[in-house]
Coordinates of C-alpha atoms in Angstrom, one line a residue:
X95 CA 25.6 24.9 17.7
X96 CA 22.3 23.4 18.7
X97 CA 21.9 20.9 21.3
X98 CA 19.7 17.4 21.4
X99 CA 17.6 18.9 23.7
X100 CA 16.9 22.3 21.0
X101 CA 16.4 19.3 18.3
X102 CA 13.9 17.5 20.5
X103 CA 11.8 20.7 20.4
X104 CA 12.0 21.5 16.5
X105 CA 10.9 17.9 16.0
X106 CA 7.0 17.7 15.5
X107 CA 5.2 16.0 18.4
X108 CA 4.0 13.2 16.4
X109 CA 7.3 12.1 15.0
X110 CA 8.8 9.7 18.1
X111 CA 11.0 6.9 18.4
X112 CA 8.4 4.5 17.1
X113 CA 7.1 7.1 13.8
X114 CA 11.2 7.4 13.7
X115 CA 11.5 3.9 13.5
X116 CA 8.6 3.0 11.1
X117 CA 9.8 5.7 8.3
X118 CA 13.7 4.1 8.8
X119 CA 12.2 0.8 7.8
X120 CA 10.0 1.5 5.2
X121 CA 12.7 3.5 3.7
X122 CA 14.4 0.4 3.5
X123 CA 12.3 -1.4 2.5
X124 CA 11.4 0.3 -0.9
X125 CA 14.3 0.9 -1.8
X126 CA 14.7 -3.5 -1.8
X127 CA 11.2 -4.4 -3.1
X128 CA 10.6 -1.4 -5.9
X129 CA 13.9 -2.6 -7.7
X130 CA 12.9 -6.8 -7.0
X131 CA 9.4 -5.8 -8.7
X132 CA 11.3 -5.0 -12.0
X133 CA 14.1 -7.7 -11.3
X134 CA 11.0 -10.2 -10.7
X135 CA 9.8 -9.6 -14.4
X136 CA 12.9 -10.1 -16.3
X137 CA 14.0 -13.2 -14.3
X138 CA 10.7 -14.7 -16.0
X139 CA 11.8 -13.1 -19.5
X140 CA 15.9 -14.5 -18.6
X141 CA 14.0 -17.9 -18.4
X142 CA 11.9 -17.5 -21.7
X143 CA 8.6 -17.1 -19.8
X144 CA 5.9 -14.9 -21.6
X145 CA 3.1 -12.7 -20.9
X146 CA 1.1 -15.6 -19.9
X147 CA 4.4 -16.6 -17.2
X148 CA 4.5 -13.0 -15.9
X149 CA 1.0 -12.6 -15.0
X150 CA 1.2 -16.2 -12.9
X151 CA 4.4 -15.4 -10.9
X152 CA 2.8 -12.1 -10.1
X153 CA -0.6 -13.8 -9.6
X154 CA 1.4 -16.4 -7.1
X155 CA 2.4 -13.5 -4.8
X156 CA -1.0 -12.0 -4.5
X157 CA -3.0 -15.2 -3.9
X158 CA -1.5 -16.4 -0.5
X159 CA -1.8 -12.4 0.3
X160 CA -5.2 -12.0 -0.2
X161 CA -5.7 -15.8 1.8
X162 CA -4.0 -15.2 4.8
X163 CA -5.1 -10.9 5.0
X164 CA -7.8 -11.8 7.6
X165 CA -5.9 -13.8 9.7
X166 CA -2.9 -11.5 9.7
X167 CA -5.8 -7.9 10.4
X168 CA -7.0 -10.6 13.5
X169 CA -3.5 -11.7 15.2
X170 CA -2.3 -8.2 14.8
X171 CA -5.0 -6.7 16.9
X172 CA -4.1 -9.8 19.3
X173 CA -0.4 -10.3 19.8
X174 CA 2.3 -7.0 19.7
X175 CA 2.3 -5.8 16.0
X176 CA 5.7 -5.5 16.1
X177 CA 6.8 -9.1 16.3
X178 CA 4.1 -9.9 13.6
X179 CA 6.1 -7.3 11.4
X180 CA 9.7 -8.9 12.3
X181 CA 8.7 -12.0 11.5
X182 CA 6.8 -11.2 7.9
X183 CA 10.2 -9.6 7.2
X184 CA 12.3 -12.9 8.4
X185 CA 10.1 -14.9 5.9
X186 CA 10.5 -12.3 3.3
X187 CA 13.7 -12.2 3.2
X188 CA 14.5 -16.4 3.1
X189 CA 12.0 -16.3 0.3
X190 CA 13.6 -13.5 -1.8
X191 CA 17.3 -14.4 -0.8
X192 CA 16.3 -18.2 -2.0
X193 CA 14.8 -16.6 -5.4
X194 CA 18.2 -14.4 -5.6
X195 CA 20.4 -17.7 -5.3
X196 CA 18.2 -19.6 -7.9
X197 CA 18.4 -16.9 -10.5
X198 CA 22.3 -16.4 -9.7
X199 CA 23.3 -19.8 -9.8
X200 CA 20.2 -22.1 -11.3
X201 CA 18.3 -22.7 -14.0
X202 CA 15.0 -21.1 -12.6
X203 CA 11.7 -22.4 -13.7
X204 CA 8.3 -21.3 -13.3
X205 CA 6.5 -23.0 -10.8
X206 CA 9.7 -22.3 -8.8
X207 CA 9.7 -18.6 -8.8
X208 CA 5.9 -18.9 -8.2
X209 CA 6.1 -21.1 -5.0
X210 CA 9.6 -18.2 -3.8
X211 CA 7.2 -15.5 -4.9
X212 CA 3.8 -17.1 -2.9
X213 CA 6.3 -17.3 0.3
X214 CA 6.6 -13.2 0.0
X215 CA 2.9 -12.9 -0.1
X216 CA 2.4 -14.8 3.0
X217 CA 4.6 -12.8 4.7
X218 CA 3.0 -9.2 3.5
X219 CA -0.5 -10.5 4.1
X220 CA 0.6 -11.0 7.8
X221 CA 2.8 -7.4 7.7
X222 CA 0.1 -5.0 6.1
X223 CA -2.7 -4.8 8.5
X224 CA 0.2 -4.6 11.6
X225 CA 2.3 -2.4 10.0
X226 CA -0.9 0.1 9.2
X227 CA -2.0 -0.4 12.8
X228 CA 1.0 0.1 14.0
X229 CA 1.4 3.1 12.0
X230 CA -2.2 4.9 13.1
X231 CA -1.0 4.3 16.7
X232 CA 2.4 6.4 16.1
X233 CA 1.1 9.3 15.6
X234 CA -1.8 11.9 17.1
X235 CA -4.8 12.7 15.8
X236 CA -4.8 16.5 14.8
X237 CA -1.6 16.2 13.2
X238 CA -2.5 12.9 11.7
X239 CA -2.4 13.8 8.0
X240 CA 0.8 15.4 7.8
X241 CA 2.2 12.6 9.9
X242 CA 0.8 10.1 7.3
X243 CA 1.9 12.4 4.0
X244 CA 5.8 12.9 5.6
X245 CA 5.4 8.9 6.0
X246 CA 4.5 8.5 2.4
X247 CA 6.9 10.6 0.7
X248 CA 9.8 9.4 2.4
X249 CA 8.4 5.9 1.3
X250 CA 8.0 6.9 -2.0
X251 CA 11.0 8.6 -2.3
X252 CA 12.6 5.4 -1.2
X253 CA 10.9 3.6 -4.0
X254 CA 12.0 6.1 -6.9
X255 CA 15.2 5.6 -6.0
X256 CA 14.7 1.8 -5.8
X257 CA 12.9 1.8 -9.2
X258 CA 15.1 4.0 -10.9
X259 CA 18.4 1.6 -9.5
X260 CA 16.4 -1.5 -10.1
X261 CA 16.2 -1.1 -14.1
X262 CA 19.7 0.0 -14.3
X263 CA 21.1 -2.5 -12.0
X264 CA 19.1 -5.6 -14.1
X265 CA 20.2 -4.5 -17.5
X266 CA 24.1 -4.0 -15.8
X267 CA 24.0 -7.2 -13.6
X268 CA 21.3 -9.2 -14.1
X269 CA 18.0 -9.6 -11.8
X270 CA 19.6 -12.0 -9.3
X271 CA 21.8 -8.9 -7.7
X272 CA 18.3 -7.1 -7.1
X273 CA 16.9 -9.8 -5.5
X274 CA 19.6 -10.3 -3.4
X275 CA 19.5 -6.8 -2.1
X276 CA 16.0 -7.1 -1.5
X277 CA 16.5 -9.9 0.6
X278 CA 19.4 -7.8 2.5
X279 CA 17.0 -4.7 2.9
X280 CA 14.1 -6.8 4.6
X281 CA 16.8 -7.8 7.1
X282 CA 17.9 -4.5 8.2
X283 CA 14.1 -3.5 7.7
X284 CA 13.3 -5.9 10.4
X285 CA 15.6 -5.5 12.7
X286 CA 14.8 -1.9 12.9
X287 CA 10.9 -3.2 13.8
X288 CA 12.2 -5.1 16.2
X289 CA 13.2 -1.8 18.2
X290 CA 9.4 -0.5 18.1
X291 CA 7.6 0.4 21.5
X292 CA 4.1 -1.2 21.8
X293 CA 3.9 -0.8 25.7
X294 CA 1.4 2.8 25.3
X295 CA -1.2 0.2 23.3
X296 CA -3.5 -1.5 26.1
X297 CA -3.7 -4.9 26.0
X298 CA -6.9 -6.7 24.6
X299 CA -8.8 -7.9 26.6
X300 CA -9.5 -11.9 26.7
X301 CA -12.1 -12.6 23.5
X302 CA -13.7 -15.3 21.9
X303 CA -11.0 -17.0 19.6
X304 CA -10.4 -15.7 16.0
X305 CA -13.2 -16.2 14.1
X306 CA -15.2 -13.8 17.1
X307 CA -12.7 -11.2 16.1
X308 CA -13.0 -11.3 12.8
X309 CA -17.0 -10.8 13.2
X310 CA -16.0 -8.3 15.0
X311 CA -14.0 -6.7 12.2
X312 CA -16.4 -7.1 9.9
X313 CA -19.4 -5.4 11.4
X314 CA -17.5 -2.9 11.9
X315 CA -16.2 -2.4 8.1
X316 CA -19.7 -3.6 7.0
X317 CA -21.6 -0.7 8.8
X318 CA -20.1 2.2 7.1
X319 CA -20.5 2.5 3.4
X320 CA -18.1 4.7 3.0
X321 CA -15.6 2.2 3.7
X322 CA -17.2 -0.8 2.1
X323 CA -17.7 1.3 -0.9
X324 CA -14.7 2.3 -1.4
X325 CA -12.9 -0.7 -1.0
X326 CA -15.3 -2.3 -3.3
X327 CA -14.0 0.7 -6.1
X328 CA -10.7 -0.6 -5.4
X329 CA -11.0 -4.1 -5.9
X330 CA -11.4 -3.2 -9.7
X331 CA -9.3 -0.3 -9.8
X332 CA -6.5 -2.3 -7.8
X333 CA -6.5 -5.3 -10.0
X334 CA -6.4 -3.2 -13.4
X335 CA -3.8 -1.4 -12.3
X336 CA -2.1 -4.3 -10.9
X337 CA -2.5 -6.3 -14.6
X338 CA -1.3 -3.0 -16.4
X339 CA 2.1 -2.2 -14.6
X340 CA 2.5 -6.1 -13.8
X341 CA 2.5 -7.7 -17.2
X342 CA 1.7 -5.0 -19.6
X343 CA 3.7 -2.1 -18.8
X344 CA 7.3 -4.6 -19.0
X345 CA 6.1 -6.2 -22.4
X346 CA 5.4 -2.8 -24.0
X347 CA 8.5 -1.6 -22.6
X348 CA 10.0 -4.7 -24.1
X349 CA 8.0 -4.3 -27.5
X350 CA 7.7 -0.7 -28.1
X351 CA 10.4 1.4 -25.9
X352 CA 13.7 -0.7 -26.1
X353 CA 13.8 -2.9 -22.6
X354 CA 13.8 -2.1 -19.3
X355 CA 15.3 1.2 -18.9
X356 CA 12.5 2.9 -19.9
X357 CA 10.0 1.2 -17.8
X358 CA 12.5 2.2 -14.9
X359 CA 12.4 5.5 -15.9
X360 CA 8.5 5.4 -16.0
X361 CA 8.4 4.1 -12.5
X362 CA 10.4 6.6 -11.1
X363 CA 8.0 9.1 -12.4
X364 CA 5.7 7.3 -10.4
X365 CA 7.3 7.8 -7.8
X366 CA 8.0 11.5 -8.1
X367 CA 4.3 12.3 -8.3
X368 CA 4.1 10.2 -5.6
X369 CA 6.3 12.8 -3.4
X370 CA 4.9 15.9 -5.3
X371 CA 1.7 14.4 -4.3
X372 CA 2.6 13.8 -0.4
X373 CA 4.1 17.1 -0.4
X374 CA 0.9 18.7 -1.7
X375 CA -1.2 16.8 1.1
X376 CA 1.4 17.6 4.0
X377 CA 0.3 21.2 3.0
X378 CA -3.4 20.8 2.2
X379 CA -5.9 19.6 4.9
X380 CA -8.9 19.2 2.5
X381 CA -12.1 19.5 4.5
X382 CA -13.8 16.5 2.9
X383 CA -11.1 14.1 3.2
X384 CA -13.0 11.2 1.2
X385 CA -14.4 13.2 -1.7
X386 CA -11.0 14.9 -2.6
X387 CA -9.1 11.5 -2.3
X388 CA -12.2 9.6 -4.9
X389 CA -11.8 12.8 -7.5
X390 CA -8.0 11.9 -7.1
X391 CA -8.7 8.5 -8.5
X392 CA -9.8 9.7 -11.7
X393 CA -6.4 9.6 -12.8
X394 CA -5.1 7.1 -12.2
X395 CA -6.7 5.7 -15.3
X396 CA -4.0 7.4 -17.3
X397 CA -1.5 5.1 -17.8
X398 CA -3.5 2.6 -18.7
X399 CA -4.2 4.7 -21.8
X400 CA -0.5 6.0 -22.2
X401 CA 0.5 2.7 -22.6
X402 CA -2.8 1.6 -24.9
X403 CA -1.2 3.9 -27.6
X404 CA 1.6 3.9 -27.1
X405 CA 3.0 7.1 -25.6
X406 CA 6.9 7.3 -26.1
X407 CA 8.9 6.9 -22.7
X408 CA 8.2 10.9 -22.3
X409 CA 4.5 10.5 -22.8
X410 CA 4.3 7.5 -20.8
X411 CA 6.4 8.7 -17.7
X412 CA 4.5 12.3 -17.6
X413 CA 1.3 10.0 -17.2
X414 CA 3.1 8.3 -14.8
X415 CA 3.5 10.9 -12.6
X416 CA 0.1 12.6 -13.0
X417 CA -1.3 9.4 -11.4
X418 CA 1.6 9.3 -8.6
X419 CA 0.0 12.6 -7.4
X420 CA -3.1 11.6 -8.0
X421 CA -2.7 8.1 -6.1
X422 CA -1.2 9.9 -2.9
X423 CA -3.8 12.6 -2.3
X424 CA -6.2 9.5 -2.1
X425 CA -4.0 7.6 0.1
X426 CA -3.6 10.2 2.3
X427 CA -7.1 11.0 2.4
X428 CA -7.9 7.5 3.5
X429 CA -5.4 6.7 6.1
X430 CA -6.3 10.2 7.6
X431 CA -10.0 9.0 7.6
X432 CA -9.6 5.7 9.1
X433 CA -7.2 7.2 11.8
X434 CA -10.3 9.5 12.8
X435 CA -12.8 7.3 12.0
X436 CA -11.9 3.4 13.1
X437 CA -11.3 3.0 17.0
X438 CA -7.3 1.8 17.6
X439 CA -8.1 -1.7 18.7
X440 CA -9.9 -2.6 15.6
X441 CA -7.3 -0.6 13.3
X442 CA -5.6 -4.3 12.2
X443 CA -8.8 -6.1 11.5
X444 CA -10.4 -3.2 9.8
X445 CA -7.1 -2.6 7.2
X446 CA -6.9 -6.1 7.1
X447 CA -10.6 -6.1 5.4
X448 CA -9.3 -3.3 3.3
X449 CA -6.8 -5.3 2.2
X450 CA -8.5 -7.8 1.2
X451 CA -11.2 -6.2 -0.8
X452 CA -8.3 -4.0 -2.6
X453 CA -6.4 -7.1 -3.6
X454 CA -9.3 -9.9 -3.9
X455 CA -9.6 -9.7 -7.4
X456 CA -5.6 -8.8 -8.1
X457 CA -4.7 -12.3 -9.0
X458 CA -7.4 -13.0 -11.6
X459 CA -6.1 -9.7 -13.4
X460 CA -2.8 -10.5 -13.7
X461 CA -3.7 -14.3 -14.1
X462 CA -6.1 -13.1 -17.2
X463 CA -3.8 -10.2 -18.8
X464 CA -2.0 -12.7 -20.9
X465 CA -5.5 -14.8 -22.3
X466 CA -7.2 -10.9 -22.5
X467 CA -4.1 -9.6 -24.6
X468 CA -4.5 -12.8 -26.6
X469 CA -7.9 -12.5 -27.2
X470 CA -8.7 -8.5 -27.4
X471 CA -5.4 -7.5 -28.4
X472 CA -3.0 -5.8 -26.0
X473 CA -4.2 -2.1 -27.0
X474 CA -8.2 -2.4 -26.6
X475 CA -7.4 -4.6 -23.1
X476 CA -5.7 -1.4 -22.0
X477 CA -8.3 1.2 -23.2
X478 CA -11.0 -1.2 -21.4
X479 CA -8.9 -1.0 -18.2
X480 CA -9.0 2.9 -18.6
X481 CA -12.7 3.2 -19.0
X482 CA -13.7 1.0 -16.2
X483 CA -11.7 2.5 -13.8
X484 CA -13.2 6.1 -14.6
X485 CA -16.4 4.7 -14.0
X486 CA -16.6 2.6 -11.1
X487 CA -14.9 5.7 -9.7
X488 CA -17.7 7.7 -10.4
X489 CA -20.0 5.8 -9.3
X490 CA -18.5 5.8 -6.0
X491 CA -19.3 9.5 -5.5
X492 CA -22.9 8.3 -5.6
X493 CA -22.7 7.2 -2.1
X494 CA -23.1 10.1 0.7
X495 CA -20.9 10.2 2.8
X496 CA -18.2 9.4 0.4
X497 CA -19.3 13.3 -0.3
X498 CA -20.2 14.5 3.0
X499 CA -17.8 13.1 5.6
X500 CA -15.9 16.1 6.8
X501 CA -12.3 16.7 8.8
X502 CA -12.7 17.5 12.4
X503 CA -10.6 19.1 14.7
X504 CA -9.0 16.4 16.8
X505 CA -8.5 16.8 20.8
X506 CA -8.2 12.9 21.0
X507 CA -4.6 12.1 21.6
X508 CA -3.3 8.5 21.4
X509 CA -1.3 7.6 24.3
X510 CA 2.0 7.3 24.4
X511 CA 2.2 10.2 21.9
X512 CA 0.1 12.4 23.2
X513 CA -1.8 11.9 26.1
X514 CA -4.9 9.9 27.3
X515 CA -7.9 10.2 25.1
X516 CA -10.0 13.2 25.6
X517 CA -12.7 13.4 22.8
X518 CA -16.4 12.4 24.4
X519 CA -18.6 10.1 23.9
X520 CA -20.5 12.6 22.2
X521 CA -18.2 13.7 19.9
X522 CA -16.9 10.1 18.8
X523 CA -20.8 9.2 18.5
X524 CA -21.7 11.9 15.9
X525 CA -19.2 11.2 13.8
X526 CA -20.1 10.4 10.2
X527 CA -20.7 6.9 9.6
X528 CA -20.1 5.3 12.8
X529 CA -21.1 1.9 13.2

């Protein structure tokens, strides 16, 4: 029989109470939001919206996100990131209990579901950058990677399960009973944050207000075009994704595959590739981090063209899960990079400018995919999506060290986890793109 002390030492180093904690929540908290996303889309159908009315609820959640990002990347490099996190989950879960009532018992309109939906924007722009801080804090730098890809597929595995329960439980109950345990799961989600340790991270020292940190965060995302680049890809790639899964994916499923089932089902492909892919990159340790994870971009274009076609829910789901793999060997390319390449005071403001970028131009997309489908027709808007992701990617690659930044070997610990820091100046000097 083993003993908690034999289970201490088969656990990695890098998984501790507050890497423990983190996964709990997020757990948690996929399995709410990935079955609300789907619940979100017929509520707007229940109340006869259409294309146009999906794109503007979706569009309301992302605008106050993409407003408040900076200030949420500043405070959460300021204050403990755990009590930002509680309290984005607290606001969460008013907003989505209050959308789970109206749906249940109202007569939901609109601009109603917009303003409930705006609410749960506020609070992720204010959760992301702490949550990814507090995240890249957890966990030590050799071992990073694997730390980050465990973190992802339990996430994701969260979310298939959440996806896949979300389209059955709307078309057996209605969308209201999704929302509603949405709103439960950011409760428990938060009160697990609320047990997170933040006493290893040295406190800042005093600065020069807000707007001197956010300078601060910006010359420090500004001077390496790796990141800039990037993040400038995914502005576009984000937001044509965004429109497709957002508005198109749901009418096509509505239109061409028979309702929401089917776009469930192509969801939790997603998801699957997502934990093929994670389990792929807790194995893998690519030596150039960044130009594995842009080639992995590539495909993500395909389900823009399944559902251009359209693929049957086969087709559709197997492209699904090609980009789910695809998706996660980038994602864990990039939070591996900024872990080794962004100092851990700036990690907030930094993610919150990666944020930002990634998501400026999301509510326009879904905003526009109704007018676009009226005016290009729902199948050449799609094929349009897939091209221009395919080549802003490529372009991407033009930029050096998206090609040449390479994985070290990691002595630096973060302490807490680990130890005190050990890397030298030298070493963090020549690393590739520094400021």
């Amino acid at each position: 029989m083993s003993t908690p002390a034999a289970a201490r030492r088969r656990a990695p180093e890098w998984a501790g109470r507050n890497y423990t904690l983190l996964t709990a929540a997020a757990i948690v908290t996929n399995l709410g939001t990935h079955g609300a996303l789907i619940a979100t889309t017929w509520a707007v159908f229940d109340a006869g919206g259409d294309a146009g009315d999906v794109g503007l609820v979706a569009a309301a959640r992302i605008v106050p996100l993409v407003l408040f990002l900076l200030i949420g990347g500043a405070i959460a490099d300021r204050v403990p990131r755990h009590r930002v996190m509680v309290a984005a989950n607290a606001l969460n879960c008013v907003s989505q209990a209050a959308f789970a009532v109206l749906v249940l018992v109202g007569d939901p309109q609109i601009w109603q579901m917009m303003v409930l939906t705006a609410l749960c924007g506020t609070g992720q722009a204010f959760f992301n950058p702490a949550a990814e801080g507090m995240l890249m804090s957890s966990v030590s730098g050799e071992q990073a990677g694997r730390a980050f890809a465990l973190f992802r597929m339990a996430m994701h595995g969260a979310g298939l399960g959440g996806a896949a329960l979300g389209g059955v439980l709307v078309a057996a109950v209605g969308p209201g009973w999704v929302l509603a345990v949405d709103a439960a799961a950011f409760a428990v989600a938060g009160g697990l944050r609320a047990f997170l340790d933040v006493s290893h991270i040295a406190e800042r020292e005093p600065g020069g207000g807000l707007l001197a940190d956010l300078r601060e965060g910006w010359h420090e995302f500004i001077g390496r075009p790796w990141l800039w680049s990037i993040v400038a890809q995914f502005s576009i790639v984000v937001a044509l994704v965004g429109a497709a899964e957002s508005v198109y994916g749901p009418l096509v499923a509505r239109d061409e595959l028979g309702g929401a089932r089917p776009w469930g089902l192509a969801l939790a492909a997603f998801g699957v590739g997502t934990l093929a892919g994670a389990l792929l990159m807790m194995r893998w340790k690519p030596r150039r981090m960044l130009l594995v994870g842009t080639l992995g971009v590539f495909p993500i274009a395909l389900p823009s063209a399944a559902l251009a076609v359209p693929l049957d829910t086969l087709g559709l789901s197997a492209a699904m899960f090609v980009s789910g793999v695809a998706i996660e060997v980038f994602g864990v390319a990039w939070m591996t990079t900024l872990h080794q390449e962004i100092p851990e005071e700036k990690l907030s403001r930094v993610s919150a400018y990666d944020w930002f970028g990634s998501t400026a131009m999301l509510p326009v997309s879904t905003a526009l995919a109704g007018p676009a489908e009226s005016l290009f027709g729902r199948s050449n808007a799609l094929w349009g999506s897939a091209t221009l992701i395919v080549v802003v990617t490529a372009l991407v690659l033009l930029v050096p060290d998206v090609r040449n930044l390479t994985r070290r070997v990691e002595t630096k610990r973060v302490a807490g986890v680990g130890g005190e820091a050990t890397a030298s100046a030298k070493e963090l000097a020549e690393r590739p793109g520094a400021g």
